[in-house]
Tab-separated table of C-alpha atoms in Angstrom:
chain	number	residue	atom	x	y	z
A	1	MET	CA	48.901	-15.720	-22.168
A	2	ARG	CA	48.908	-12.029	-23.232
A	3	ALA	CA	46.721	-9.684	-21.221
A	4	ARG	CA	43.911	-8.003	-23.130
A	5	PRO	CA	44.545	-4.269	-23.700
A	6	SER	CA	42.695	-2.096	-21.179
A	7	ASN	CA	39.927	0.298	-22.328
A	8	THR	CA	40.842	2.719	-19.554
A	9	GLY	CA	43.230	4.800	-21.649
A	10	ARG	CA	40.824	4.844	-24.610
A	11	VAL	CA	37.939	5.973	-22.409
A	12	ALA	CA	40.069	8.675	-20.787
A	13	ARG	CA	41.188	10.006	-24.177
A	14	THR	CA	37.611	9.965	-25.483
A	15	GLY	CA	36.408	11.798	-22.398
A	16	LEU	CA	39.136	14.449	-22.736
A	17	VAL	CA	38.299	15.064	-26.405
A	18	ALA	CA	34.607	15.376	-25.523
A	19	MET	CA	35.376	17.838	-22.727
A	20	LEU	CA	37.515	20.052	-25.005
A	21	ALA	CA	34.905	19.962	-27.774
A	22	THR	CA	32.140	20.889	-25.334
A	23	ALA	CA	34.204	23.761	-23.895
A	24	ALA	CA	35.028	25.122	-27.367
A	25	LEU	CA	31.407	24.963	-28.478
A	26	ALA	CA	30.224	26.674	-25.293
A	27	LEU	CA	32.715	29.501	-25.725
A	28	ALA	CA	32.014	29.948	-29.426
A	29	ALA	CA	28.264	30.017	-28.759
A	30	ALA	CA	28.459	32.885	-26.267
A	31	PRO	CA	25.930	35.492	-27.461
A	32	ALA	CA	26.981	38.971	-28.521
A	33	GLY	CA	27.178	41.325	-25.566
A	34	SER	CA	27.791	38.552	-23.038
A	35	VAL	CA	30.983	37.829	-21.151
A	36	ALA	CA	32.145	34.256	-20.663
A	37	ASN	CA	32.784	33.366	-17.030
A	38	PRO	CA	35.179	32.823	-15.424
A	39	PRO	CA	37.727	35.258	-16.880
A	40	THR	CA	40.839	34.101	-18.717
A	41	ARG	CA	44.275	34.924	-17.315
A	42	CYS	CA	47.452	34.100	-19.239
A	43	LYS	CA	50.832	34.511	-17.565
A	44	SER	CA	53.066	34.477	-20.649
A	45	VAL	CA	52.983	36.562	-23.826
A	46	VAL	CA	55.901	36.743	-26.262
A	47	GLY	CA	55.872	38.050	-29.790
A	48	ALA	CA	57.449	39.909	-32.665
A	49	ALA	CA	56.243	42.531	-35.122
A	50	GLN	CA	57.314	44.477	-38.199
A	51	LEU	CA	56.816	48.258	-38.465
A	52	THR	CA	56.246	50.034	-41.779
A	53	PRO	CA	57.382	52.636	-42.445
A	54	LYS	CA	60.118	52.532	-39.845
A	55	TRP	CA	59.112	53.804	-36.399
A	56	GLN	CA	61.045	57.032	-35.736
A	57	ALA	CA	61.480	59.694	-33.056
A	58	THR	CA	59.683	62.204	-35.277
A	59	ALA	CA	55.967	61.441	-35.207
A	60	GLY	CA	54.592	59.983	-38.409
A	61	PRO	CA	52.342	57.257	-39.815
A	62	VAL	CA	53.159	53.711	-38.724
A	63	GLU	CA	51.752	50.206	-39.134
A	64	LEU	CA	52.541	47.462	-36.641
A	65	HIS	CA	52.126	43.951	-38.095
A	66	LEU	CA	51.959	41.202	-35.477
A	67	HIS	CA	53.324	38.064	-37.114
A	68	THR	CA	54.279	36.186	-33.944
A	69	PHE	CA	52.246	36.647	-30.770
A	70	ARG	CA	52.128	33.578	-28.562
A	71	VAL	CA	50.058	33.341	-25.397
A	72	SER	CA	50.489	30.528	-22.863
A	73	LYS	CA	50.066	29.459	-19.228
A	74	CYS	CA	46.359	30.321	-19.374
A	75	ASP	CA	43.678	29.593	-16.771
A	76	HIS	CA	40.052	28.649	-17.519
A	77	VAL	CA	40.633	27.634	-21.143
A	78	GLY	CA	41.689	24.090	-20.339
A	79	GLY	CA	45.246	25.386	-19.885
A	80	ALA	CA	45.186	26.173	-23.594
A	81	ALA	CA	47.659	28.444	-25.319
A	82	ALA	CA	46.927	30.705	-28.277
A	83	THR	CA	48.428	32.655	-31.145
A	84	ALA	CA	47.328	36.132	-32.200
A	85	THR	CA	47.684	37.999	-35.486
A	86	GLY	CA	46.697	41.489	-36.554
A	87	THR	CA	47.681	44.937	-37.770
A	88	LEU	CA	47.471	48.158	-35.751
A	89	THR	CA	48.040	51.577	-37.298
A	90	SER	CA	48.411	55.214	-36.373
A	91	PRO	CA	48.415	58.317	-38.600
A	92	SER	CA	51.016	59.836	-36.299
A	93	ALA	CA	53.089	58.112	-33.593
A	94	SER	CA	56.584	58.732	-32.275
A	95	CYS	CA	59.296	56.337	-31.049
A	96	PRO	CA	58.818	55.657	-28.177
A	97	LEU	CA	55.084	56.385	-28.021
A	98	ALA	CA	54.030	59.762	-26.629
A	99	PRO	CA	51.254	59.811	-23.968
A	100	THR	CA	48.605	60.722	-26.546
A	101	ASP	CA	49.747	58.323	-29.308
A	102	ARG	CA	47.422	55.436	-30.163
A	103	LEU	CA	47.731	52.512	-32.566
A	104	ARG	CA	44.405	50.878	-33.443
A	105	GLY	CA	43.398	47.826	-35.415
A	106	SER	CA	41.997	44.315	-35.394
A	107	LEU	CA	43.275	41.176	-33.685
A	108	GLN	CA	42.387	37.514	-34.014
A	109	ILE	CA	43.235	35.087	-31.210
A	110	ASP	CA	43.257	31.419	-32.170
A	111	TRP	CA	43.055	29.252	-29.048
A	112	ASN	CA	44.585	25.796	-29.125
A	113	ASN	CA	41.250	24.270	-28.086
A	114	GLY	CA	39.675	25.376	-31.377
A	115	ALA	CA	37.938	28.547	-30.171
A	116	THR	CA	38.634	31.967	-31.701
A	117	SER	CA	38.294	35.472	-30.264
A	118	TYR	CA	38.004	38.557	-32.508
A	119	LEU	CA	38.763	42.172	-31.567
A	120	ARG	CA	37.746	44.771	-34.149
A	121	ALA	CA	39.241	47.768	-32.324
A	122	ALA	CA	42.257	46.790	-30.245
A	123	ARG	CA	44.421	49.658	-29.068
A	124	VAL	CA	48.074	50.164	-28.116
A	125	ALA	CA	49.198	53.152	-26.024
A	126	SER	CA	52.044	54.093	-23.707
A	127	THR	CA	51.627	53.200	-20.028
A	128	GLY	CA	53.510	56.363	-19.073
A	129	ASN	CA	56.085	54.313	-17.135
A	130	PRO	CA	59.033	56.697	-16.550
A	131	ASP	CA	61.378	53.735	-15.985
A	132	ASP	CA	60.430	52.018	-19.241
A	133	ARG	CA	59.365	54.320	-22.079
A	134	PHE	CA	58.793	51.301	-24.333
A	135	GLU	CA	56.173	49.751	-22.051
A	136	VAL	CA	52.748	49.862	-23.703
A	137	ARG	CA	49.244	48.782	-22.872
A	138	LEU	CA	47.289	46.659	-25.338
A	139	ASP	CA	43.555	46.473	-24.727
A	140	GLY	CA	40.297	46.043	-26.577
A	141	ARG	CA	36.838	44.542	-26.368
A	142	VAL	CA	36.206	41.063	-27.793
A	143	THR	CA	33.588	41.671	-30.505
A	144	GLY	CA	33.106	38.131	-31.810
A	145	GLY	CA	33.771	34.487	-31.071
A	146	SER	CA	34.595	33.182	-27.615
A	147	GLN	CA	34.235	35.611	-24.685
A	148	THR	CA	32.375	38.194	-26.760
A	149	GLY	CA	31.848	41.344	-24.695
A	150	ALA	CA	34.863	40.884	-22.418
A	151	THR	CA	37.836	43.244	-22.433
A	152	LEU	CA	41.363	42.036	-23.174
A	153	ARG	CA	44.224	43.889	-21.563
A	154	VAL	CA	47.941	43.345	-21.104
A	155	ARG	CA	51.082	45.408	-20.612
A	156	LEU	CA	53.886	44.712	-23.049
A	157	ASP	CA	57.540	45.745	-23.147
A	158	LEU	CA	58.592	46.542	-26.728
A	159	VAL	CA	62.249	45.870	-27.567
A	160	PRO	CA	63.664	47.273	-30.840
A	161	LYS	CA	65.163	44.378	-32.842
A	162	THR	CA	66.388	46.272	-35.893
A	163	GLY	CA	67.339	49.950	-35.739
A	164	ASP	CA	66.655	52.565	-33.093
A	165	CYS	CA	64.430	55.623	-32.716
A	166	SER	CA	66.973	57.865	-34.454
A	167	ALA	CA	67.540	55.680	-37.511
A	168	GLY	CA	64.090	54.092	-37.438
A	169	VAL	CA	62.904	50.834	-35.875
A	170	GLY	CA	61.858	48.252	-38.457
A	171	ALA	CA	61.159	45.305	-36.158
A	172	ILE	CA	60.481	44.682	-32.477
A	173	THR	CA	60.165	41.804	-30.068
A	174	MET	CA	57.839	41.967	-27.082
A	175	HIS	CA	57.033	40.271	-23.796
A	176	ASN	CA	54.422	40.919	-21.131
A	177	THR	CA	55.114	42.738	-17.874
A	178	ASN	CA	51.868	41.543	-16.264
A	179	ALA	CA	49.311	38.812	-16.979
A	180	MET	CA	47.078	39.094	-20.038
A	181	THR	CA	43.442	39.015	-18.917
A	182	ILE	CA	40.168	38.653	-20.786
A	183	GLY	CA	37.259	39.513	-18.518
A	184	GLY	CA	37.453	39.738	-14.755
A	185	PRO	CA	37.699	42.815	-12.532
A	186	TYR	CA	39.482	45.662	-14.274
A	187	ALA	CA	39.692	48.088	-11.376
A	188	SER	CA	39.027	48.048	-7.667
A	189	CYS	CA	39.759	51.401	-6.078
A	190	ASP	CA	39.771	52.028	-2.330
A	191	ASP	CA	38.979	55.719	-2.029
A	192	VAL	CA	36.472	58.196	-3.445
A	193	ALA	CA	36.362	61.863	-2.497
A	194	ALA	CA	33.742	63.876	-4.379
A	195	SER	CA	31.634	67.015	-4.194
A	196	ALA	CA	28.641	68.181	-6.210
A	197	THR	CA	26.215	71.059	-6.530
A	198	VAL	CA	22.460	70.488	-6.753
A	199	SER	CA	20.007	72.893	-8.342
A	200	PRO	CA	17.498	74.188	-7.538
A	201	GLY	CA	18.171	72.237	-4.305
A	202	LEU	CA	16.915	69.060	-2.625
A	203	VAL	CA	13.817	69.639	-0.470
A	204	ALA	CA	11.330	67.406	1.324
A	205	GLY	CA	8.860	67.622	-1.573
A	206	ALA	CA	9.729	65.739	-4.759
A	207	ALA	CA	11.033	68.000	-7.540
A	208	ALA	CA	13.246	67.907	-10.620
A	209	GLN	CA	16.946	68.370	-9.788
A	210	HIS	CA	20.273	68.774	-11.574
A	211	LEU	CA	23.427	67.366	-9.906
A	212	HIS	CA	26.828	68.481	-11.213
A	213	PHE	CA	30.046	66.907	-9.925
A	214	GLU	CA	32.437	69.720	-9.051
A	215	SER	CA	35.121	67.233	-8.059
A	216	PHE	CA	35.263	63.424	-8.105
A	217	GLN	CA	38.622	61.864	-7.314
A	218	VAL	CA	39.267	58.113	-7.227
A	219	SER	CA	42.490	56.657	-5.818
A	220	GLY	CA	44.049	53.509	-4.439
A	221	CYS	CA	43.211	51.386	-7.502
A	222	GLN	CA	44.583	47.900	-6.924
A	223	ALA	CA	44.440	46.086	-10.297
A	224	ALA	CA	48.009	45.737	-11.579
A	225	ASP	CA	47.169	46.893	-15.112
A	226	THR	CA	44.971	49.818	-14.125
A	227	ALA	CA	45.993	53.408	-13.505
A	228	PRO	CA	46.320	54.083	-9.747
A	229	ALA	CA	43.888	57.001	-9.832
A	230	ALA	CA	41.173	58.690	-11.887
A	231	THR	CA	39.076	61.834	-12.133
A	232	VAL	CA	35.357	61.523	-12.885
A	233	ILE	CA	33.445	64.387	-14.520
A	234	GLY	CA	29.806	64.705	-15.481
A	235	ALA	CA	26.279	65.662	-14.460
A	236	LEU	CA	23.091	63.763	-13.585
A	237	ASP	CA	19.428	64.753	-13.683
A	238	ALA	CA	16.345	63.527	-11.816
A	239	SER	CA	12.755	64.238	-12.848
A	240	SER	CA	11.437	63.822	-9.315
A	241	VAL	CA	13.501	63.401	-6.163
A	242	THR	CA	13.094	64.244	-2.469
A	243	CYS	CA	15.478	65.147	0.347
A	244	PRO	CA	16.948	62.688	1.108
A	245	PRO	CA	16.424	60.678	-2.091
A	246	GLY	CA	13.817	57.949	-1.676
A	247	LYS	CA	13.156	54.508	-3.097
A	248	GLN	CA	12.785	54.348	-6.902
A	249	GLN	CA	14.068	57.941	-7.311
A	250	ARG	CA	17.024	58.123	-9.680
A	251	PHE	CA	19.457	60.557	-11.237
A	252	PHE	CA	20.577	59.739	-14.809
A	253	GLY	CA	23.358	61.245	-16.897
A	254	MET	CA	26.707	60.934	-18.661
A	255	LEU	CA	30.007	60.403	-16.851
A	256	GLU	CA	33.591	60.397	-18.087
A	257	ILE	CA	36.374	58.622	-16.188
A	258	ASP	CA	39.789	60.114	-16.937
A	259	TRP	CA	42.402	57.607	-15.753
A	260	SER	CA	45.815	58.889	-14.709
A	261	ASN	CA	47.444	56.836	-17.509
A	262	HIS	CA	45.525	58.958	-20.094
A	263	PHE	CA	42.876	56.325	-20.857
A	264	VAL	CA	39.239	57.413	-20.839
A	265	SER	CA	36.023	55.494	-20.063
A	266	ILE	CA	32.610	56.910	-21.044
A	267	LEU	CA	29.258	56.038	-19.447
A	268	LYS	CA	26.381	57.440	-21.492
A	269	ARG	CA	23.722	56.476	-18.955
A	270	ALA	CA	25.059	56.279	-15.411
A	271	HIS	CA	22.531	56.374	-12.610
A	272	LEU	CA	22.577	57.334	-8.943
A	273	ALA	CA	19.889	56.038	-6.599
A	274	SER	CA	19.163	55.373	-2.935
A	275	THR	CA	20.255	51.985	-1.575
A	276	ASN	CA	17.183	52.074	0.732
A	277	ASN	CA	19.426	51.726	3.784
A	278	ARG	CA	17.222	52.613	6.764
A	279	ASP	CA	20.278	53.373	8.883
A	280	ASP	CA	21.687	55.786	6.313
A	281	PRO	CA	19.123	57.615	4.151
A	282	TYR	CA	22.000	59.368	2.329
A	283	GLU	CA	23.579	56.120	1.128
A	284	LEU	CA	23.471	56.044	-2.676
A	285	SER	CA	24.504	53.573	-5.368
A	286	LEU	CA	26.238	54.869	-8.491
A	287	HIS	CA	26.466	52.414	-11.352
A	288	GLY	CA	26.301	52.036	-15.116
A	289	VAL	CA	27.803	50.267	-18.119
A	290	ILE	CA	30.864	51.752	-19.818
A	291	THR	CA	29.693	52.380	-23.372
A	292	SER	CA	32.972	53.438	-25.006
A	293	GLY	CA	36.659	53.900	-24.361
A	294	ALA	CA	38.675	51.806	-21.920
A	295	ASP	CA	36.816	48.747	-20.587
A	296	ALA	CA	33.784	49.247	-22.848
A	297	GLY	CA	31.082	46.788	-21.824
A	298	ALA	CA	32.189	46.567	-18.190
A	299	THR	CA	30.077	47.802	-15.286
A	300	LEU	CA	30.987	50.561	-12.847
A	301	GLU	CA	29.629	50.107	-9.322
A	302	VAL	CA	30.228	52.019	-6.116
A	303	VAL	CA	28.169	52.743	-2.998
A	304	LEU	CA	28.547	56.320	-1.763
A	305	HIS	CA	27.619	58.190	1.387
A	306	ALA	CA	26.433	61.743	0.700
A	307	THR	CA	26.747	64.535	3.267
A	308	PRO	CA	24.857	67.833	2.785
A	309	THR	CA	27.403	70.654	2.941
A	310	THR	CA	25.141	73.594	2.084
A	311	GLY	CA	21.518	73.863	3.197
A	312	ASP	CA	19.114	71.306	4.618
A	313	CYS	CA	15.892	69.568	3.573
A	314	ALA	CA	13.819	72.559	4.765
A	315	SER	CA	15.747	75.315	2.983
A	316	GLY	CA	17.129	73.136	0.164
A	317	VAL	CA	20.384	71.174	-0.029
A	318	THR	CA	22.449	72.804	-2.761
A	319	SER	CA	25.774	71.020	-2.292
A	320	LEU	CA	26.928	67.582	-1.204
A	321	SER	CA	30.180	65.799	-0.458
A	322	PHE	CA	30.657	62.070	-1.064
A	323	THR	CA	32.796	59.296	0.351
A	324	ASN	CA	32.652	55.651	-0.655
A	325	VAL	CA	31.169	52.875	1.486
A	326	GLY	CA	32.572	50.048	-0.693
A	327	ALA	CA	35.138	49.747	-3.459
A	328	PHE	CA	34.864	51.757	-6.681
A	329	SER	CA	34.896	48.762	-9.004
A	330	ILE	CA	34.792	48.095	-12.732
A	331	ALA	CA	34.085	44.481	-13.627
A	332	ASP	CA	32.317	42.214	-16.104
A	333	ALA	CA	28.880	43.456	-17.096
A	334	SER	CA	27.508	39.954	-16.556
A	335	LYS	CA	28.298	39.988	-12.836
């Protein structure tokens, strides 16, 4: 007598299909400005591209057409792989890329689980690696589809396939030198050393103040695809603040983060406020959302300890130095 076929395999297959469909719908339904959690990390990227006109040592216009860009060994997308297509251009770029050269354009990532991610303004630039002048960084913010709001970033090694920089490179192959990530922490830096002037000067009575960073150095950045250091410039204003700053008193202003790999992050509305730490009245939290440039949409957060270096609360504190209490971090805005 033949045994009746088991429903176990059918049920398992049905359950798997339902799980993938639910995951794809959830990712595709992520609202604009949100970041899907957890982040995606893909260990393998290989691809090929055509360049027109040929990429040459003398700077000139160039278009890079990605016709094969395969992503695999991914976490948090059901182990799914993906293919990407797009065109990035520059009005003037040399072979290999100079530190200030940028190629910009759109990318579309088609995940094998049915989801799609769109990047309207992806960017390629040199990493400044002296041991590999053809190593570049590809990054950009996902502007539509799954993981909208998250930043994609990966380092790629470009290998000329036809021609060379003298004769002109017409085609390249590429592979990643670190994992491709979408979302997640983009930088975690160990050390901050900063100084600022304050005018007219912090006093016990609440008053309007202007704080200008004379120096703001960040170092010891641990993320593999982030520059190891940065310089922060900018100024913040408060309409009413005491010495030391009290609860609900805030400085607001614009900051620019100049990374040592020539990338720039802009915060149009950073703010600095007391953490209300009773044991340290000069402990302040600096945070804000990066509004443009590298890691747009991510959040900067760091807790600082301020030390008056000129004056006191009676005469007026006109300068401060800062060290960090926790990491200088840039991560998903949703966290």
